[in-house]
Structure formats: C-alpha cells, structure tokens
Coordinates of C-alpha atoms and ligand atoms in Angstrom, one line a residue:
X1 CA 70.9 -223.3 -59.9
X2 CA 74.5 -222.1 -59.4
X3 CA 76.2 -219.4 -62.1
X4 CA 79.5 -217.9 -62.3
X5 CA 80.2 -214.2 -61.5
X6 CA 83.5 -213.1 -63.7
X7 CA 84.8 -209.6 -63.4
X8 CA 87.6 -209.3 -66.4
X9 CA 89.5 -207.7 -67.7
X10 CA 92.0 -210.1 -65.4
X11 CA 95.7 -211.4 -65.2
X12 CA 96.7 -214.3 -64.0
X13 CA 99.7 -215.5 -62.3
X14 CA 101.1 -218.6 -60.6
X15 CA 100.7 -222.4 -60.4
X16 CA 97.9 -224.9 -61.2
X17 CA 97.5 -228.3 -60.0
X18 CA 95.5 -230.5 -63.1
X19 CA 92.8 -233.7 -61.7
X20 CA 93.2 -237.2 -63.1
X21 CA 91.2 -237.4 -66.7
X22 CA 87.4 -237.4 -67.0
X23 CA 87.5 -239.8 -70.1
X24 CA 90.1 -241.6 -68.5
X25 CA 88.1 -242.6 -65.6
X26 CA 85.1 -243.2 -67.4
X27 CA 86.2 -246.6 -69.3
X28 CA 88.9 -247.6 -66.3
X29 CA 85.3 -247.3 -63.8
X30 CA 83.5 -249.4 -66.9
X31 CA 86.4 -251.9 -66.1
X32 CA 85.9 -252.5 -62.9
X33 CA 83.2 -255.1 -64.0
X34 CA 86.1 -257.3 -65.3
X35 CA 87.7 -258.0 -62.4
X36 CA 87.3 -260.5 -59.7
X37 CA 88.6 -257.9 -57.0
X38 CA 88.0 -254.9 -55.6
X39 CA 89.6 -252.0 -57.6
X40 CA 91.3 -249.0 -56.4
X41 CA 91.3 -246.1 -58.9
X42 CA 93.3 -243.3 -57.5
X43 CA 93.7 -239.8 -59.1
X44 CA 90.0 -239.4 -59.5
X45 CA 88.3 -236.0 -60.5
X46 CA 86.1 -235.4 -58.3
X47 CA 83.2 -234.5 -61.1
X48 CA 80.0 -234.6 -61.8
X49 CA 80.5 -237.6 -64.8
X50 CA 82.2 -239.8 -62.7
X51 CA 79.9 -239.9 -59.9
X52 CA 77.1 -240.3 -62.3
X53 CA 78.9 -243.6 -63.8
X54 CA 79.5 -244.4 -60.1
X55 CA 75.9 -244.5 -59.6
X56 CA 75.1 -246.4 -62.4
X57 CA 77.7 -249.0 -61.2
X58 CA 76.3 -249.3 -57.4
X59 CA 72.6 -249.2 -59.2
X60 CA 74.0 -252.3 -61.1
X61 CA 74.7 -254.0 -57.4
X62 CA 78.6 -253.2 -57.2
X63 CA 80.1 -252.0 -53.7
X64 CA 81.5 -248.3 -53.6
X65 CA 83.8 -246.8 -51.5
X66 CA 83.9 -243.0 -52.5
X67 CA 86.5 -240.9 -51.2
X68 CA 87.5 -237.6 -52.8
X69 CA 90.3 -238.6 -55.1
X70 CA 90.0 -242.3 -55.0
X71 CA 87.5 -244.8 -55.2
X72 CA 87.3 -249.0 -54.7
X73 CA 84.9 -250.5 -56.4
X74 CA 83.4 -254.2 -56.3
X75 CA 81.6 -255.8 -58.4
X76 CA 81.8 -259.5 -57.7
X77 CA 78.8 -259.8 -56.4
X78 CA 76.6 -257.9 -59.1
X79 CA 73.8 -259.7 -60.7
X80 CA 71.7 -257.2 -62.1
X81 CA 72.2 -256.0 -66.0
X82 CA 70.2 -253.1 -66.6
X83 CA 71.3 -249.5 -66.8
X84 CA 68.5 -247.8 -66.8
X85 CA 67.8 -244.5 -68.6
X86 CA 67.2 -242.2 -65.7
X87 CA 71.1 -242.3 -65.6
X88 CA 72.1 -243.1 -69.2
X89 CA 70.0 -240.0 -70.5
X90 CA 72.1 -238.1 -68.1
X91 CA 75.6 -238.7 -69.3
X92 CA 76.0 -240.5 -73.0
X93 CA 79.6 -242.4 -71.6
X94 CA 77.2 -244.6 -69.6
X95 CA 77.0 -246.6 -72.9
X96 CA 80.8 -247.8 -72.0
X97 CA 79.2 -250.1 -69.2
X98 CA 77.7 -252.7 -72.6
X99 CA 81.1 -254.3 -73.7
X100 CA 82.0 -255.7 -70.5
X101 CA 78.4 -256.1 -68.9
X102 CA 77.5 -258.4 -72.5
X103 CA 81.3 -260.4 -72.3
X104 CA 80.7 -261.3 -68.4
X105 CA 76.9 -262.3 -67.8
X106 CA 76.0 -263.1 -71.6
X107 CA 73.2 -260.5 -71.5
X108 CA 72.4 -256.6 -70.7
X109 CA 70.4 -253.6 -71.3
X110 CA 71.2 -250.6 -72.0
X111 CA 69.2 -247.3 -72.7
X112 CA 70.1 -245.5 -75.9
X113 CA 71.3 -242.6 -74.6
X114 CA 69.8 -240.4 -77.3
X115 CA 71.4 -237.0 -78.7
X116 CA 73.3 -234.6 -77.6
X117 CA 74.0 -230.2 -77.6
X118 CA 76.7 -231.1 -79.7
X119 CA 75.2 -233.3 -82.1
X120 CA 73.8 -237.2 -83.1
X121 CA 76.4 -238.9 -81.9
X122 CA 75.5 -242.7 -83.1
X123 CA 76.2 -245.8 -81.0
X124 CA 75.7 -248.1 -84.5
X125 CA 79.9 -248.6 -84.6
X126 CA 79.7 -250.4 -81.0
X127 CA 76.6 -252.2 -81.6
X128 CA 78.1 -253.9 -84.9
X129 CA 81.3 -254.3 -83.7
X130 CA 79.2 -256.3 -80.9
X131 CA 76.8 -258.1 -83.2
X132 CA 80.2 -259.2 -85.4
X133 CA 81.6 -260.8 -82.2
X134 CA 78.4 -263.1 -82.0
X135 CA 75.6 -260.9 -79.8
X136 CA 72.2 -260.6 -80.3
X137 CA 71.3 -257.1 -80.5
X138 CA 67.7 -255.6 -80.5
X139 CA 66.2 -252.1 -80.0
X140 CA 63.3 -252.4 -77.5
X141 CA 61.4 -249.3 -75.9
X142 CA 64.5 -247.3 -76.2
X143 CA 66.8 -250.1 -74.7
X144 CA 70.0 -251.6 -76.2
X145 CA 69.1 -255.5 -75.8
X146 CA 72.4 -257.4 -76.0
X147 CA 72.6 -261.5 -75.8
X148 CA 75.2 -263.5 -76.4
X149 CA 74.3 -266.8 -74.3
X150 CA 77.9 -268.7 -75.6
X151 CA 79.8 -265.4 -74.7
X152 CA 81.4 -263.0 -77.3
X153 CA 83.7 -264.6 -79.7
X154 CA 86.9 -262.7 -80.8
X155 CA 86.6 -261.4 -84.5
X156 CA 88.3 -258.9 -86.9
X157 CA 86.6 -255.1 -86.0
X158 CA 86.6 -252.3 -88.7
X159 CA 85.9 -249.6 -87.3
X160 CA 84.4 -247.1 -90.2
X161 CA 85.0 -244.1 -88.3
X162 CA 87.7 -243.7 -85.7
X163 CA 86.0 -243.9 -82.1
X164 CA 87.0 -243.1 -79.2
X165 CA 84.3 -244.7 -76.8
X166 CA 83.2 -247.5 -78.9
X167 CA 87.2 -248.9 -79.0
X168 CA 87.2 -248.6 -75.4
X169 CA 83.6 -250.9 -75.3
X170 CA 84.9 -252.8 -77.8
X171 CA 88.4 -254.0 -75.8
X172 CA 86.2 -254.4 -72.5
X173 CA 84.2 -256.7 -74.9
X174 CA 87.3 -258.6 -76.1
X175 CA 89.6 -258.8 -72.6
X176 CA 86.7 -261.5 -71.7
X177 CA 85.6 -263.1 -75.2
X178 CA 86.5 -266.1 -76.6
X179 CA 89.6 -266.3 -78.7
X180 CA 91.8 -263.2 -80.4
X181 CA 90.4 -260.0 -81.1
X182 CA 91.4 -257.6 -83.5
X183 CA 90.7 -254.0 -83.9
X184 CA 92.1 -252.0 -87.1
X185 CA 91.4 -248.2 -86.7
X186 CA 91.4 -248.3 -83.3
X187 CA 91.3 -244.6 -81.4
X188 CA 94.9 -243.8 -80.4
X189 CA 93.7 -241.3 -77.6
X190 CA 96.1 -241.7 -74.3
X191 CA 92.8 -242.6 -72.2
X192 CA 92.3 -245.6 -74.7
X193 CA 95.8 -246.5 -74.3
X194 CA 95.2 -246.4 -70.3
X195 CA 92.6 -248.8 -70.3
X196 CA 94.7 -251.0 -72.1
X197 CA 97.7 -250.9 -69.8
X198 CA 95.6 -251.3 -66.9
X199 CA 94.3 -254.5 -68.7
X200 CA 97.5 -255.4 -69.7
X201 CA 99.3 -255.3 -66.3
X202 CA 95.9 -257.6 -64.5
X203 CA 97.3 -260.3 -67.5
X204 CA 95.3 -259.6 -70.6
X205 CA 97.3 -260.4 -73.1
X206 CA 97.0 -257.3 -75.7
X207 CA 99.6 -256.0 -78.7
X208 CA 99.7 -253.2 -80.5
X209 CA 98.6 -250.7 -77.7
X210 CA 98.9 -246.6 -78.8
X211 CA 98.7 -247.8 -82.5
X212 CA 95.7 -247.7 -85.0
X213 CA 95.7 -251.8 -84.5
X214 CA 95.2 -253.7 -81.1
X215 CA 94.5 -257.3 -80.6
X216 CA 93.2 -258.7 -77.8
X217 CA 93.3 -262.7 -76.4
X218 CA 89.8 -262.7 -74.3
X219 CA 89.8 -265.2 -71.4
X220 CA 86.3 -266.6 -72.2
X221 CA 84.8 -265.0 -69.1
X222 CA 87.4 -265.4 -66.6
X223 CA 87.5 -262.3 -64.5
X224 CA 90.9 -260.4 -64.2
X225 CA 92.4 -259.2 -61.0
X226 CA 93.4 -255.5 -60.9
X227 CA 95.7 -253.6 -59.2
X228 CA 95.2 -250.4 -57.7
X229 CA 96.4 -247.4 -60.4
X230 CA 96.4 -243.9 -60.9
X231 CA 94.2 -241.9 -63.3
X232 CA 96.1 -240.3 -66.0
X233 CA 96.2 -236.2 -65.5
X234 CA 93.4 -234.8 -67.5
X235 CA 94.7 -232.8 -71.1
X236 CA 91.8 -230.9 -72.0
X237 CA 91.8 -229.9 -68.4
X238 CA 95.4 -228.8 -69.0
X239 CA 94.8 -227.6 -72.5
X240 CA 92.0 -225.1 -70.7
X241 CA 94.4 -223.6 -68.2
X242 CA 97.2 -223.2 -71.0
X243 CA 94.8 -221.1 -73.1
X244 CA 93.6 -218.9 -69.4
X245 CA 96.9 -218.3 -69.2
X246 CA 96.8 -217.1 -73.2
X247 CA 94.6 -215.2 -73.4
X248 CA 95.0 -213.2 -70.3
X249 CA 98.4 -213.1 -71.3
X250 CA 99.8 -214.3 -68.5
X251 CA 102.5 -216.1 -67.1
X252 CA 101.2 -219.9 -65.6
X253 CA 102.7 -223.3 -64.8
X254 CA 100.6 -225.9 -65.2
X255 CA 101.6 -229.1 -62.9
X256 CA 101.0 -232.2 -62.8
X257 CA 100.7 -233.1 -66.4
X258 CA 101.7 -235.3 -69.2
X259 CA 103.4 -232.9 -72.2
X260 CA 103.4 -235.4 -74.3
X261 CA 99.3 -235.6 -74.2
X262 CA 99.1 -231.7 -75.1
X263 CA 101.7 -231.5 -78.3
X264 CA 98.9 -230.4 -81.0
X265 CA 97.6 -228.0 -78.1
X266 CA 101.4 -226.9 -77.6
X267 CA 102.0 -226.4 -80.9
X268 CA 99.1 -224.2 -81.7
X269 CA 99.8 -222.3 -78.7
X270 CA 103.3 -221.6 -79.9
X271 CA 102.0 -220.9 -83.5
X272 CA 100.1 -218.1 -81.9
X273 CA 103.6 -216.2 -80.4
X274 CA 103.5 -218.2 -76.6
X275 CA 106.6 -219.6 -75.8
X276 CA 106.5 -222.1 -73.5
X277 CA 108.7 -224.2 -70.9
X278 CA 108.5 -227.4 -71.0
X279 CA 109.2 -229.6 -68.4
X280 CA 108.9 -233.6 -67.2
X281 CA 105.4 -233.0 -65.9
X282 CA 104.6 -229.5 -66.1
X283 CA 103.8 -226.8 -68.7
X284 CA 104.9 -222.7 -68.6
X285 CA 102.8 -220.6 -70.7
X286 CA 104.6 -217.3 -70.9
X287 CA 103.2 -214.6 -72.6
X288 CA 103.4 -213.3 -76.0
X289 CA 104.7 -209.9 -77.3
X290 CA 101.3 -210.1 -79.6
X291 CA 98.8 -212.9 -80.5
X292 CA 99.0 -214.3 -84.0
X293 CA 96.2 -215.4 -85.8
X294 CA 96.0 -219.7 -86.3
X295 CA 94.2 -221.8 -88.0
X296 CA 92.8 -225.1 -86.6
X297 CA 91.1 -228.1 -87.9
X298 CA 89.5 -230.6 -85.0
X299 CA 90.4 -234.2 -85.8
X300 CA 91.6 -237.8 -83.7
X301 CA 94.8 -238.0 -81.7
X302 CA 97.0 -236.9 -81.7
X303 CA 95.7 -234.1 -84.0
X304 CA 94.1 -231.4 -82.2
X305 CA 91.2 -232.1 -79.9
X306 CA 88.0 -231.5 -80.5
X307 CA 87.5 -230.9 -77.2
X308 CA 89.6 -228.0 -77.0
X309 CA 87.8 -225.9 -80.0
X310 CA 85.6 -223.6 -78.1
X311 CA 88.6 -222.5 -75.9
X312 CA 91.1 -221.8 -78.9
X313 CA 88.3 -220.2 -81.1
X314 CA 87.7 -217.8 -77.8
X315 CA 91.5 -217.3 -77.5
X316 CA 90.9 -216.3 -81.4
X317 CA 89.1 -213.8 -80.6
X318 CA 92.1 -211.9 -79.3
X319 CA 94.7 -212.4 -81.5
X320 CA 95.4 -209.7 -84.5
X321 CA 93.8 -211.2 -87.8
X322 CA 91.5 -213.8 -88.9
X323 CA 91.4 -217.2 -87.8
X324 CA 89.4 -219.9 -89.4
X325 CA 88.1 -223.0 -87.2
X326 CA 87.2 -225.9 -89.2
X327 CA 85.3 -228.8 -86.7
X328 CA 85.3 -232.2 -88.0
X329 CA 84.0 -234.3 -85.5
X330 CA 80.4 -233.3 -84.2
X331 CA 78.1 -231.7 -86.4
X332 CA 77.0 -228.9 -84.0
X333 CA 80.0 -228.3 -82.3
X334 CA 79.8 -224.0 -82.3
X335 CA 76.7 -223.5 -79.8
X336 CA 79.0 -221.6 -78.0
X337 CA 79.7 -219.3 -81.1
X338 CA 75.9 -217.3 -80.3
X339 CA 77.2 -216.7 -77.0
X340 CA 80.6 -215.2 -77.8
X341 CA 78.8 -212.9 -79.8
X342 CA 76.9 -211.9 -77.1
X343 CA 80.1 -210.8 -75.6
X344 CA 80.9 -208.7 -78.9
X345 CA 82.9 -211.2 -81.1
X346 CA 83.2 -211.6 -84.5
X347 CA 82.3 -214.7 -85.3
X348 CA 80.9 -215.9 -88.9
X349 CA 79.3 -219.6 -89.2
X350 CA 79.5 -221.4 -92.1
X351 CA 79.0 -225.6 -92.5
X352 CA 81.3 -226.9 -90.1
X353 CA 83.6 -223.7 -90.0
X354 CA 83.7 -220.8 -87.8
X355 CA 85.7 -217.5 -89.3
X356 CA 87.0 -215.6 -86.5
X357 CA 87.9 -211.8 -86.6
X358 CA 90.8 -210.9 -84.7
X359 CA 91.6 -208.6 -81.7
X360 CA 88.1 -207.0 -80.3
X361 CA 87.3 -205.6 -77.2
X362 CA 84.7 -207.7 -75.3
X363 CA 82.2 -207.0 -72.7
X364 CA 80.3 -208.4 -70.2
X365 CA 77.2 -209.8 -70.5
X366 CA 75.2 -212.7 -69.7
X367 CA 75.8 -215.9 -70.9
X368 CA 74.6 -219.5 -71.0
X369 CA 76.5 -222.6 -70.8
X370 CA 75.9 -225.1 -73.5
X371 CA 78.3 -228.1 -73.1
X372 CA 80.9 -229.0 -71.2
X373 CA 83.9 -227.3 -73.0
X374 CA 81.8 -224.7 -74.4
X375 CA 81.2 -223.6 -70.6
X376 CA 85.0 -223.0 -70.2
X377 CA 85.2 -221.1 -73.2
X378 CA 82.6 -218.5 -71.9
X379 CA 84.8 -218.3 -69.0
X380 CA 87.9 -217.7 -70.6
X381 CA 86.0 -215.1 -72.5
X382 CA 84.8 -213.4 -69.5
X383 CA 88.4 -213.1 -67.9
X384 CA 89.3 -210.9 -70.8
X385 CA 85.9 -208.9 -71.2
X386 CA 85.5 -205.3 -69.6
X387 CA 83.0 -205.6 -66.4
X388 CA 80.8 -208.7 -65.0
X389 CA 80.0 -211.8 -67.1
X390 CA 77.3 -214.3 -65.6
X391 CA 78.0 -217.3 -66.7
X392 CA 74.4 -219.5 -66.5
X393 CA 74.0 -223.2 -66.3
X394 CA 77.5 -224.4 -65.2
X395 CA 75.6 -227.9 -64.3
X396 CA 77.6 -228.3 -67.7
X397 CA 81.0 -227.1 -66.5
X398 CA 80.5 -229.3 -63.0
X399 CA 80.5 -232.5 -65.4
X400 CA 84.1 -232.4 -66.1
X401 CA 86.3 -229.9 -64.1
X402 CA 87.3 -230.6 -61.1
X403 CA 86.2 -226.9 -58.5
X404 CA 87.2 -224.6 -62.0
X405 CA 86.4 -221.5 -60.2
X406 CA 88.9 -222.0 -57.0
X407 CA 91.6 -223.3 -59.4
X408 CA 90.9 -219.7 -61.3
X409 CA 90.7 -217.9 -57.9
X410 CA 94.4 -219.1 -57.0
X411 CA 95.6 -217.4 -60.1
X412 CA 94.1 -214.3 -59.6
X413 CA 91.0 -214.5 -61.5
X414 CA 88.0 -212.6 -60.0
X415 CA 85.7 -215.3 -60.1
X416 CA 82.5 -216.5 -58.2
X417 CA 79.9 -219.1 -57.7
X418 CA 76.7 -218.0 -57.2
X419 CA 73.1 -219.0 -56.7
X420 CA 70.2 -217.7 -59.0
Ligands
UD1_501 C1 84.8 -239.1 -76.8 C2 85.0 -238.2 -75.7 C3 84.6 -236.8 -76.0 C4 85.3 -236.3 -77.3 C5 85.2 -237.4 -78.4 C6 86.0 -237.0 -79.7 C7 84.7 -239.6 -73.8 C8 83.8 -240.0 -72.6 N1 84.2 -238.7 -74.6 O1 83.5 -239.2 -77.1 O2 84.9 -235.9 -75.0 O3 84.8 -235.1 -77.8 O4 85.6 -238.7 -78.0 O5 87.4 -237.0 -79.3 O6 85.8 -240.1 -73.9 N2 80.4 -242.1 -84.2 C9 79.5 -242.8 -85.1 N3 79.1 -244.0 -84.6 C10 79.4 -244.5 -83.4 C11 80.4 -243.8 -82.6 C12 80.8 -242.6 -83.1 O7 79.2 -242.3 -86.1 O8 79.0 -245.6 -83.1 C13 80.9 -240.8 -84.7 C14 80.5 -239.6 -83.8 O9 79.2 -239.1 -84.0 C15 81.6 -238.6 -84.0 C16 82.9 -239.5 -84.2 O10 82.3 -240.8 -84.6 O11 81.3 -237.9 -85.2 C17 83.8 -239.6 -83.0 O12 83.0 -240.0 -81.9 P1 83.6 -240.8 -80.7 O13 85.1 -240.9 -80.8 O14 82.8 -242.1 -80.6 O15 83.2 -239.8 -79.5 P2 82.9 -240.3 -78.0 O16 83.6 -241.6 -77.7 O17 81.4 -240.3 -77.8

C-alpha cells in the first residue's frame, strides 16, 4: 500500500494547474447511457472514482476508449442492467447509473451501496422520487430492483432534503420519461448545472437550470445525441490548493479554474487576512500579515462546501484564536479531527461542531487517511508540522485528486510517495 512522506515545515511558491471535476464527471459518465452516440468527455481527472464508474459502465456492456484526459464512451449496444456490488460497494456515486439505466431499458439493479466513513448517507430521496415517477422499486438481497415496464412518467419531485446526487439521478430519469418533469429544491451545485447544459445542448428541453426549480420534457425513451464537452475544472480541488497556499503562507496561482465556483471558499479565505487576485480563470492566494480566526458552517451551494471542512478546520489550526466549525451535512464528518490531534492540535468535538484553538506548533507524526478530503487535510497539516509526517492509506486521496503529491512537488513541497 502506498503512503505519503511530508517533511514540513514548508513554503510554497508558484503555479498550479487544477483537473476537470470528480463530481462533475461522475453524473456527465452516468449520461452517457442516454445518448445514441458515442460521447467524448474531455477534461477528465484522471482518478481513481472515475475509472471505477468507467468500469462499472464497460461491465454494463458499453465500449471505452480511455485516454488520460479524455474518454469516448458507447453505450448503444448495452443490454445488460445490473451493477453489481463488487463495484457499487467501492464507490457510493455508482448509485447515479439507476435514473438513466430505469428511464432507457424499463428495468435495473442496483446494489445499495451501504454506508460510508463519513456517515449514513440514505438513497430513500432517489428511490421515491423514482417510485413517484411510476417505478416499481424493491429491496432484494441488498439490490435496488427498479421496473417501470411503460417507462417513467414525468411528475412534480419534492425533494425533502437538498441533494446533490439524487437531482442529478433524478434529471437522468426525466431527460427520457414521459411528459414534463419538475423538480422544486433541486441542488444548485455547478456539476448539477453541467449535467444539465450538456443535456440541454444534445436537445432536452430543460428550464430553470442553476435555480432551486428545474423542469424537464422527457423524450419517452428516445436516446439524445451528445456532443463532445469539457469537464468543468474541479473547486474543491481548487479550494485545496488555495488553503496549501494558506496555510504555508505562501504566495500561489491557481490556474485553470472557475472563480465563480470558489466565492464561499474566497470569502472565508479573505475573512482570515488572505488577499487574493482574482482573475478570469485563475486565483492568487497571497499571503497574510497574520491568520484570523473564522467561523464556518458547511451547508448546499453556494454556501460553503462541505467538502472543504477538513481543509479549513486544519488551516484553523494556525490562525491566532478560536475558530468554531459547525458541519451540517454528514453526521460523522470530523474523522479527521483524531488525527490532527495526533499532530498536536487543539481540537474539541462536540455534536456536529468542532472548536478549534488557534496558532500551535505541530509535529510530525503518523497519520491515517480516513476519506477523501480528510486525506488532504492531513497533508496540508503535515506541510506546516516540524519534521516527517506519514500519511497512511492515501487509496482515499487517489479517489479524487488527480497525482496530489507532484502537483505539491512543483510548488516546493517536500513530499513523497512511498510503499509500506
Ligand atoms: C455529493 C458529493 C459529495 C458532497 C455532497 C454534499 C458527488 C459524487 N458527491 O454527495 O462530494 O460531499 O454531495 O455536497 O457529487 N440524503 C438523504 N437521502 C438521500 C440523499 C441524501 O437523507 O436520498 C442526505 C445525505 O445523507 C446528506 C444530505 O442529504 O446528509 C446531502 O447529501 P447529498 O447531496 O445527496 O450527497 P451526495 O450526492 O451523496
């Protein structure tokens, strides 16, 4: 099993190039099962998530043509309906192949994927959402079992909870259901709003996109044609760099990006004495004369990300007085909190809120990735520690950033991949 050597304390300098977005690709890969062509996605990270869907696709019968940034993917020919749990157990965004596997063929299965290091996380908004537009839905030896023999019928969704995945199954579901579709409480997150351009532009007629309200006219099963696209950049990729660059105090421009994805991030960033230089596709982070204290609460877009917690409570850890950290998404979002104190923060759990103490001097230590994001916090925290941090289990980190540790190397970090 690889781990990550860090020697810190470290500053960094220069220019990073962010990948095309993890949860972009996801859903836009799910799509491909729409069309009636083969699809070009360019702009691809080059992860560990997406090749996992990949599989699940080519499993399913569809035709793959991987190259490192790009992919075309076929799926005219796929007859089989089953994704199977030795993949869905794996990676819980496999559950975004049900909408448009149940609106073409009528029928599917789909392993629950089960819980998660970061909590429950429930599938019950998709499956009714589903059931209201006319499927059958059973629970059978840990398999979703979806029928809908007539196809899906358009119907009026409210979603309970905003969510992020189950819109995107849900608009999959609609682009090829019967009638008009509409969705109040919709996600507003820019990768939702990709998947509805790219629907959009292959002739699905769909209003409201980037608001709380979509509605969608399905084509009663007739497949779309798709033209090629590009990924949009990845902001929690971005949102990661921005805070190395914090809390190394450092001067970095992060390129290739859209600004306009990272303004809670920004924000917080500049609430904490950064200033930063703004630009048409890239991002400065310059540093700050000293670190101020912030406090954050984790909720949809475009409020701050969840997704971006673990780094800014790390960066908290530097700044002079206390922070609080209130996460209102996932249950068990502060696994990484145990391991920060390892490094010698100060750190106090209570409910869903995490009290940091400013400004201490970390150390080294061993440390174990326990998510995705959780696994780039550690990281950052290493850069700033005193002496060697191993960093265990990155099979987390290799799920959604694209070669961290060479990006990290450009910029000066003194960083390594290494074999236990
Ligand atoms: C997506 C992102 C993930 C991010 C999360 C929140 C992808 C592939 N993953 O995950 O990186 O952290 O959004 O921004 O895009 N819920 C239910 N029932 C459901 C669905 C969700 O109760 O049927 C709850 C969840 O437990 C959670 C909240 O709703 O508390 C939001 O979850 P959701 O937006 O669905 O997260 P994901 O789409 O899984």
């Amino acid at each position: 099993m690889d781990y990550l050597q860090i020697v810190g304390p470290t500053k960094l300098t220069g220019s990073v190039d962010i990948s095309g977005a993890k949860n972009a690709a996801l859903p836009l890969i799910a799509m491909t099962l729409l069309a009636k062509n083969e699809v070009t996605l360019n702009n691809l990270p080059n992860v560990v998530d997406i090749k996992t869907l990949i599989k699940l696709l080519s499993n399913l019968g569809a035709t793959v043509d991987l190259e490192k940034e790009s992919v075309k993917i076929n799926t005219c020919s796929l007859t089989n309906t089953k994704a199977t749990y030795d993949i869905v157990k794996t990676m819980r965004a496999s559950i975004l192949v049900l909408g448009p596997l149940l609106s073409r063929f009528g029928h599917c299965e789909v392993s629950l994927p089960g819980g998660c290091a970061i909590g429950q996380r429930p599938i019950d908004l998709h499956l009714k959402a589903l059931e209201q537009m006319g499927a059958e839905i059973s629970i059978q030896a840990g398999y979703v079992l979806a029928k809908a023999p007539d196809g899906l019928k358009g119907a009026h969704i409210v979603f309970d909870k905003i969510t992020v995945t189950g819109t995107a199954n849900i608009v999959m579901a609609a682009a090829l259901a019967k009638g008009k579709t509409i969705i109040t409480n919709a996600a507003l997150e820019p990768e939702v709003v990709q998947l509805c351009e790219v629907l959009k532009s292959a002739g699905i007629s769909i209003d409201g996109i980037g608001s709380s309200e979509l509605i969608i006219y399905g084509t009663d099963r007739r497949l779309v044609e798709i033209e090629p696209f590009h990924i949009i950049p990845d902001r929690i990729e971005a949102g990661t760099y921005m805070c190395a660059a914090a809390i190394t105090n450092s001067e970095v421009t992060i390129n290739k990006i859209r600004p306009d994805h990272l303004e809670a991030v920004s924000s917080k960033l500049e609430q904490m004495g950064f200033s930063l230089e703004v630009k048409d596709t890239s991002i400065t982070v310059k540093p700050a004369e000293s670190i101020k204290a912030v406090d954050i609460i984790t909720q949809e877009f475009p409020a701050f990300p969840t997704d971006m917690q673990a780094q800014f409570l790390t960066l908290c850890t530097q700044a002079d007085g206390v922070s609080i950290i209130e996460e209102r998404l996932f249950e068990n979002r502060f696994m990484h909190v145990s391991e920060l104190q390892r490094l010698g923060a100060d750190i106090k759990l209570k409910g869903n809120s995490a009290t940091v103490a400013g400004k201490i001097d970390l150390v080294g230590a061993d440390v174990m990735a326990t998510d995705l994001r959780a696994s780039s916090a550690l990281v950052l925290a290493a850069m700033v520690a005193k002496g060697t941090t191993h960093v265990h289990r990155i099979y987390h980190l290799d799920r959604g950033y694209v070669e961290l540790e060479k990006k990290l190397q450009k910029l000066g970090a003194n960083i390594k991949r290494l074999k236990e």
